[in-house]
XYZ file of C-alpha atoms in Angstrom:
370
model
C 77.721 13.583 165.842
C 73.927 13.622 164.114
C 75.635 11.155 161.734
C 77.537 8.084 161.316
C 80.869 9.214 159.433
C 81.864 6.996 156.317
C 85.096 5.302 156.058
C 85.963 7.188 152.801
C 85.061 10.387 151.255
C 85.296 10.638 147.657
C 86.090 13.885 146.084
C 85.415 14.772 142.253
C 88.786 17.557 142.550
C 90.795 16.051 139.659
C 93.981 17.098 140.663
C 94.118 15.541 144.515
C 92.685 12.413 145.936
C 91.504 13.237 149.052
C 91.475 10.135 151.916
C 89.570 10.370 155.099
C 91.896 9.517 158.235
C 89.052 10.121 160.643
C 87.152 6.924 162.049
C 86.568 5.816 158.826
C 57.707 29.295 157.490
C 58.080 31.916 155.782
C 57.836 34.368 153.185
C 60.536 34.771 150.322
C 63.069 37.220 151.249
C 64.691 37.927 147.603
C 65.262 35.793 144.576
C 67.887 36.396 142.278
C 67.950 36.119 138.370
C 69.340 33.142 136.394
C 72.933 35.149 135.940
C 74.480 34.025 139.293
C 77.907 35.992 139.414
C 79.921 34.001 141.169
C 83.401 33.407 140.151
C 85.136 30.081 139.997
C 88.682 30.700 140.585
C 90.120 27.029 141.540
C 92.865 28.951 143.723
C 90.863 31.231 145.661
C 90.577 31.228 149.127
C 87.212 30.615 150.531
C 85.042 31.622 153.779
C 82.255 29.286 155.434
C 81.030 32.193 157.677
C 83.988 33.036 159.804
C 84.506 29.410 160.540
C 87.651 29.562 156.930
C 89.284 32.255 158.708
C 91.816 29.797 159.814
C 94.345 28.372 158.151
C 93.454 26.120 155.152
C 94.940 22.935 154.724
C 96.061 20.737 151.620
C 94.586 17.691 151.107
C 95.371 14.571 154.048
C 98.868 13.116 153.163
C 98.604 8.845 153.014
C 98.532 7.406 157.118
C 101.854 7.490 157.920
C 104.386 4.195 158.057
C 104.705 2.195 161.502
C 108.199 2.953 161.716
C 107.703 6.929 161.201
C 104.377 6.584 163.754
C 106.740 5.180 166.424
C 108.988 8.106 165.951
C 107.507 11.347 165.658
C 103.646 11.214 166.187
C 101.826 13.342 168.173
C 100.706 11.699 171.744
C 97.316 13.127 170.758
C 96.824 11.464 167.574
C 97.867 8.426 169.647
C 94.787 8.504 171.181
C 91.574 6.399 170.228
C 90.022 7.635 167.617
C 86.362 8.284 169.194
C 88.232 10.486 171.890
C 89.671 12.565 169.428
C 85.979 12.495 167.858
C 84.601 13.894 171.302
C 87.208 16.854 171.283
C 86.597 17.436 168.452
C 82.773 18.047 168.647
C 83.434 20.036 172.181
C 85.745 22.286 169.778
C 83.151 22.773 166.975
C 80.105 22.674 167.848
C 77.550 25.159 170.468
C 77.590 24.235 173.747
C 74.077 25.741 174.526
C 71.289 27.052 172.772
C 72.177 30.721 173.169
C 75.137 29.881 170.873
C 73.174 29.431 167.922
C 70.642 32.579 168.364
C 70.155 34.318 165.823
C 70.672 38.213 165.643
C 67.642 38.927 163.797
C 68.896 42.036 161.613
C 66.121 43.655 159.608
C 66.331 44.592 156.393
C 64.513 47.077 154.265
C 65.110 46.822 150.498
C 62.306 43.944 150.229
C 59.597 42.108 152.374
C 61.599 40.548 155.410
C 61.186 37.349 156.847
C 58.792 37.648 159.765
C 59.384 33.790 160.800
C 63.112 35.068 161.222
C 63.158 38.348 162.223
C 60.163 37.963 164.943
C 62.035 35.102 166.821
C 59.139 33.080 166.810
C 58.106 29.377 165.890
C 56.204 29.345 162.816
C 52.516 29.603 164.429
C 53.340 29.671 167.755
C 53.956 32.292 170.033
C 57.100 30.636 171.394
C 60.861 32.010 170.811
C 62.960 29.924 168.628
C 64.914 27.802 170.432
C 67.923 26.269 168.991
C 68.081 22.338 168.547
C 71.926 20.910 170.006
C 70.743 17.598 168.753
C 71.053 18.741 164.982
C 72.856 22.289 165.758
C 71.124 24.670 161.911
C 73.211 27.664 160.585
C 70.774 29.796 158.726
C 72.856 31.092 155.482
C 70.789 34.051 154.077
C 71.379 36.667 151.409
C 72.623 39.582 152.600
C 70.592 42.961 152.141
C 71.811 44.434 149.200
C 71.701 47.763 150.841
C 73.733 46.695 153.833
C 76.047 45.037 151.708
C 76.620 48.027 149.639
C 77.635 49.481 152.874
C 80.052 47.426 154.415
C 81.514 46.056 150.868
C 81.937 49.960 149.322
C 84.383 50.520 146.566
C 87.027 52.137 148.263
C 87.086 48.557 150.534
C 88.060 45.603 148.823
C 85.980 42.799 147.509
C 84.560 40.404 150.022
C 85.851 36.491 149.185
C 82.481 34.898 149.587
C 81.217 34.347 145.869
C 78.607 37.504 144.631
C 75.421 37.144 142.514
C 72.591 38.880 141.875
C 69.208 39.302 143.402
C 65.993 40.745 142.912
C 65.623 42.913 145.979
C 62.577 46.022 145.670
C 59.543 45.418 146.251
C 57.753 44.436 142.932
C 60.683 42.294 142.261
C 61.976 44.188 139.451
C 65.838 45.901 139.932
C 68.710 43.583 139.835
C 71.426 44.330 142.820
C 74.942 42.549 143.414
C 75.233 41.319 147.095
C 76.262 37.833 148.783
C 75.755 35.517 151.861
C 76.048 35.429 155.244
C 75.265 33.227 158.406
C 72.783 35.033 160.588
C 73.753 32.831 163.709
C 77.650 32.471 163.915
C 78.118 30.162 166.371
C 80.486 31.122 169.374
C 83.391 28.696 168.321
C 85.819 30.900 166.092
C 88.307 30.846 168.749
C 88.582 26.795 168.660
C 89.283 26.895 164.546
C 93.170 26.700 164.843
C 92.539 23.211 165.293
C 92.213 23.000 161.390
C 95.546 24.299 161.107
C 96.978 22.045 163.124
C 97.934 19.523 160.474
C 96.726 18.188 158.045
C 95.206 14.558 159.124
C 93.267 16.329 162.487
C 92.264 19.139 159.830
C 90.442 16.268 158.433
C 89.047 14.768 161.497
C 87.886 18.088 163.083
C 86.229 19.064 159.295
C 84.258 15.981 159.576
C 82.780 16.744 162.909
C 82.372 20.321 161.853
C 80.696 20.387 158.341
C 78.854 17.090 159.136
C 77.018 17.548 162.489
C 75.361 20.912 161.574
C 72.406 21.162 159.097
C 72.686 23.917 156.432
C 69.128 25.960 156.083
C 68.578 28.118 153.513
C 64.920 28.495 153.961
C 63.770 30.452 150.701
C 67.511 31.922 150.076
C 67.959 28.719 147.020
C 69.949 31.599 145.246
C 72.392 31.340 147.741
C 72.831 27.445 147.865
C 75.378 27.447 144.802
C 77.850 30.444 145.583
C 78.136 29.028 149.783
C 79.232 25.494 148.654
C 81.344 26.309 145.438
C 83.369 28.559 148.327
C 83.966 25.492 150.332
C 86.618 23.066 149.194
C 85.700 19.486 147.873
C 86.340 17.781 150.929
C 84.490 20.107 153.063
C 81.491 19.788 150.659
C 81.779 15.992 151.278
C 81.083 16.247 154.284
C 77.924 18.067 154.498
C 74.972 15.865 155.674
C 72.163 17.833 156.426
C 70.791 20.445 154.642
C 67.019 22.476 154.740
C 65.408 24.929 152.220
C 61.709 25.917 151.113
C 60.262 25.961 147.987
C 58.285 29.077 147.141
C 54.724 29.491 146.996
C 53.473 28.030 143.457
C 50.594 30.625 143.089
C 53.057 33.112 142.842
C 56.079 31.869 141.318
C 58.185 33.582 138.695
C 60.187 32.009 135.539
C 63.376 33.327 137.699
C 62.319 31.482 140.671
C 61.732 28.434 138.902
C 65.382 29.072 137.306
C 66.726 29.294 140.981
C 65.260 25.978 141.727
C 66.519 23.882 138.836
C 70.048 25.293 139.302
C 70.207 25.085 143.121
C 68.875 20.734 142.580
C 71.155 20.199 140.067
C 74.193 21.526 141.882
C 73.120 19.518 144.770
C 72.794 15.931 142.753
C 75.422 16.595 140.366
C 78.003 13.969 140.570
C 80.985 16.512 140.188
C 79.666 18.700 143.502
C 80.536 15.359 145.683
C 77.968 16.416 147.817
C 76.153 13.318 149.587
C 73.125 14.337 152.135
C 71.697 11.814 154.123
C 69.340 14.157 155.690
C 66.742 17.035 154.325
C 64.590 18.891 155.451
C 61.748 20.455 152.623
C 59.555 23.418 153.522
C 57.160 24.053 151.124
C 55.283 27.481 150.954
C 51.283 26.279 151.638
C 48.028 28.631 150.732
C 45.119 28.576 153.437
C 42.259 30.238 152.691
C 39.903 31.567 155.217
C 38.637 30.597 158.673
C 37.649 26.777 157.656
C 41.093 26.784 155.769
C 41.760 22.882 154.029
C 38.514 21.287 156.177
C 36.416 20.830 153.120
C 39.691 20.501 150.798
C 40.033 16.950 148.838
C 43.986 16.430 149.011
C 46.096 14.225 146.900
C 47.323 10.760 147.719
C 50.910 9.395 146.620
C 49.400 7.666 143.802
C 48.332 11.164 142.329
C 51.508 12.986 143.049
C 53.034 10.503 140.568
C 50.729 11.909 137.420
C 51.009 15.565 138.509
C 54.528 15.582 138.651
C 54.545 15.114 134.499
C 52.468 18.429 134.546
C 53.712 21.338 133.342
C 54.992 23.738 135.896
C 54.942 20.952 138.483
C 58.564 19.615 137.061
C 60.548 21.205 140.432
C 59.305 17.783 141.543
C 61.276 16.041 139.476
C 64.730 17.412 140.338
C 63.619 16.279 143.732
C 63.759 12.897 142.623
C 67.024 13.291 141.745
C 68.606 13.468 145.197
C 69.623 10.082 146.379
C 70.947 8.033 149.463
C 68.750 10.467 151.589
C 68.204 8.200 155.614
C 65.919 11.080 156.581
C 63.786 13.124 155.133
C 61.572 15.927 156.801
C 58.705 17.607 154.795
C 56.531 20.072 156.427
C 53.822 22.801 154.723
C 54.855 26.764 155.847
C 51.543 28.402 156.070
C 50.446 31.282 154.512
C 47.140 32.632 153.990
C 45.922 32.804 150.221
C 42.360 33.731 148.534
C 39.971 31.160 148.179
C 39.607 28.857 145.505
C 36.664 30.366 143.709
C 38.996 33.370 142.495
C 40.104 30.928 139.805
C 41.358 27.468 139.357
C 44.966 28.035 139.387
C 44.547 29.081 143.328
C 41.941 26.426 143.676
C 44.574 23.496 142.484
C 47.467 25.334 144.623
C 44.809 25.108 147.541
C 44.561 21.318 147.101
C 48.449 21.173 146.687
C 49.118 22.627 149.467
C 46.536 20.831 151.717
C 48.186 17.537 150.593
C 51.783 18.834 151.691
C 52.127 17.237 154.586
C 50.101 13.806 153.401
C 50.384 12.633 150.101
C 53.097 15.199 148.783
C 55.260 13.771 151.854
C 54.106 10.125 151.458
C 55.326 10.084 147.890
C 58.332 11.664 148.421
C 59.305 9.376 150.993
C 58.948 6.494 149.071
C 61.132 7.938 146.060
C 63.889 9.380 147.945
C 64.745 7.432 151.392
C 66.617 4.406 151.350
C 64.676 1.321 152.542
């Protein structure tokens, strides 16, 4: 596993308790308006992927008494505890890169992703190559057209939560669409092991929603219906997540709507979500041939004034996220106009020439855990 499992897992759920009995770069594909339409219907059943298609289970009963072990246990959960751990990650998670490819489906109803959908390495001419050290689904927002198409009227309603996005391309029309993992891994047949009962449903959970790193990239729309579908446990469990912040030149009041609402969710006490790893992309302007050489950049020390600026306060629901052991910020380069078009793409020059130096500096020194 990427990460050392706690003893307990707290959950916010006020009706159950739920006890642990395990071991203790890129350019924005859509952005949706402030509305998100996704229900909250406490009974619903919910989809991670395909990974909920099997059978959910209630919440982990209390360890069982001596005398009832010694009668009826199963002779696997007899077994140590960190074997059970290593089936369970043989179960759950890719066994080789090609598991975790992507299938690259374009889409047409906006501008697509070309970091994505050209199987490269941002600025590279390398093919992607998945990473079985921290195994990354990549949740995106589904076309809306191709969602209109497989989710049609006469069909019924998919289960994953819906909300809105803006999806032509001047950013203008509203459509209705949802999620979806672009890289299923190839495990679906190795699920019934959640429906086993109910304290290895726990144990496998663990291995499964903890060892993989959730990235978003600029989808934030989509952060807020994916978890609310998972239950509170499986939330709980979730220690690694990425996204990107769009480019600040060209940011919208519904963007920075997205934003706020995606942090919140994430540090909100009553999501029981507790990452100890992200990973921060941040949409960076390079002008020209020289690009940043001649560019003063910020230090730490001035990241701390311009974060009371006004339009710079995404920072500050950064600062909200706590208990983080590892945190990963890196610029996504895009070309941009020089700085003598105006001084709004001047100071997003500097900004984004400081990305990966003071920007990261100072976030590191807020948010990781000495």
């Amino acid at each position: 596993m990427a990460y050392t499992a706690a003893s307990a897992v707290r959950s916010s759920d006020h009706i159950n308790t739920i006890t642990n009995l395990s071991s203790g770069l890129m350019r924005p594909l859509y952005t949706s308006c402030s509305e998100h339409q996704h229900a909250q219907h406490a009974n619903r059943e919910s989809r991670l992927l395909c990974l909920n298609e099997s059978p959910r289970m209630p919440s982990p009963s209390p360890p069982a008494s001596p005398t009832r072990r010694a009668v009826g246990e199963s002779p696997f959960l007899r077994l140590p505890t960190e074997i059970r751990l290593q089936i369970y990650s043989l179960l759950v998670l890719p066994r080789s890169a090609n598991d975790l490819l992507p299938s690259f489906e374009k889409v047409h109803s906006s501008t697509q992703d070309y970091y994505d959908y050209d199987k490269k390495q941002h600025g590279t001419e390398r093919s992607m190559i998945a990473n079985l050290v921290h195994p990354t689904l990549l949740i995106r927002t589904i076309d809306p057209d191709r969602y209109r198409k497989r989710y049609p009227e006469l069909r019924p309603e998919p289960a994953r939560s819906k909300y809105s996005v803006r999806c032509d391309r001047f950013r203008s029309a509203c459509r209705r669409t949802t999620y979806h993992c672009i890289n299923n891994p190839r495990i679906e047949d190795q699920l019934a092991i959640l429906g086993v009962n109910r304290q290895t449903h726990a144990e496998a959970a663990e291995v499964l929603y903890g060892s993989y790193t959730f990235d978003f990239d600029t989808h934030v729309e989509a952060i807020i219906p994916f978890l609310s579908d998972l239950t509170p446990f499986a939330r709980s469990c979730i220690k690694s997540i990425r996204f990107v912040k769009r480019a600040l030149a060209y940011e919208k009041e519904f963007d920075r709507c997205e934003w706020s609402s995606a942090l919140r969710y994430l540090t909100s006490s009553s999501s029981n979500i507790g990452l100890r790893r992200l990973q921060l992309g941040v949409v960076a302007g390079r002008p020209g041939e020289q690009g940043w050489d001649s560019i003063a950049t910020y230090s730490a020390t001035d990241f701390r004034l311009l974060g009371q600026l006004e339009k710079m306060e995404w920072m500050q629901h950064l600062l909200e996220i706590q208990g983080l052991q590892q945190l990963d910020v890196s610029a996504v380069v895009e070309h941009c106009p020089p700085g003598s078009n105006s001084m709004a793409m001047a100071e997003y020059i500097r900004f984004s020439a400081s990305v990966e130096g003071g920007f990261r500096e100072y976030l590191t020194e807020q948010l990781v855990a000495a």
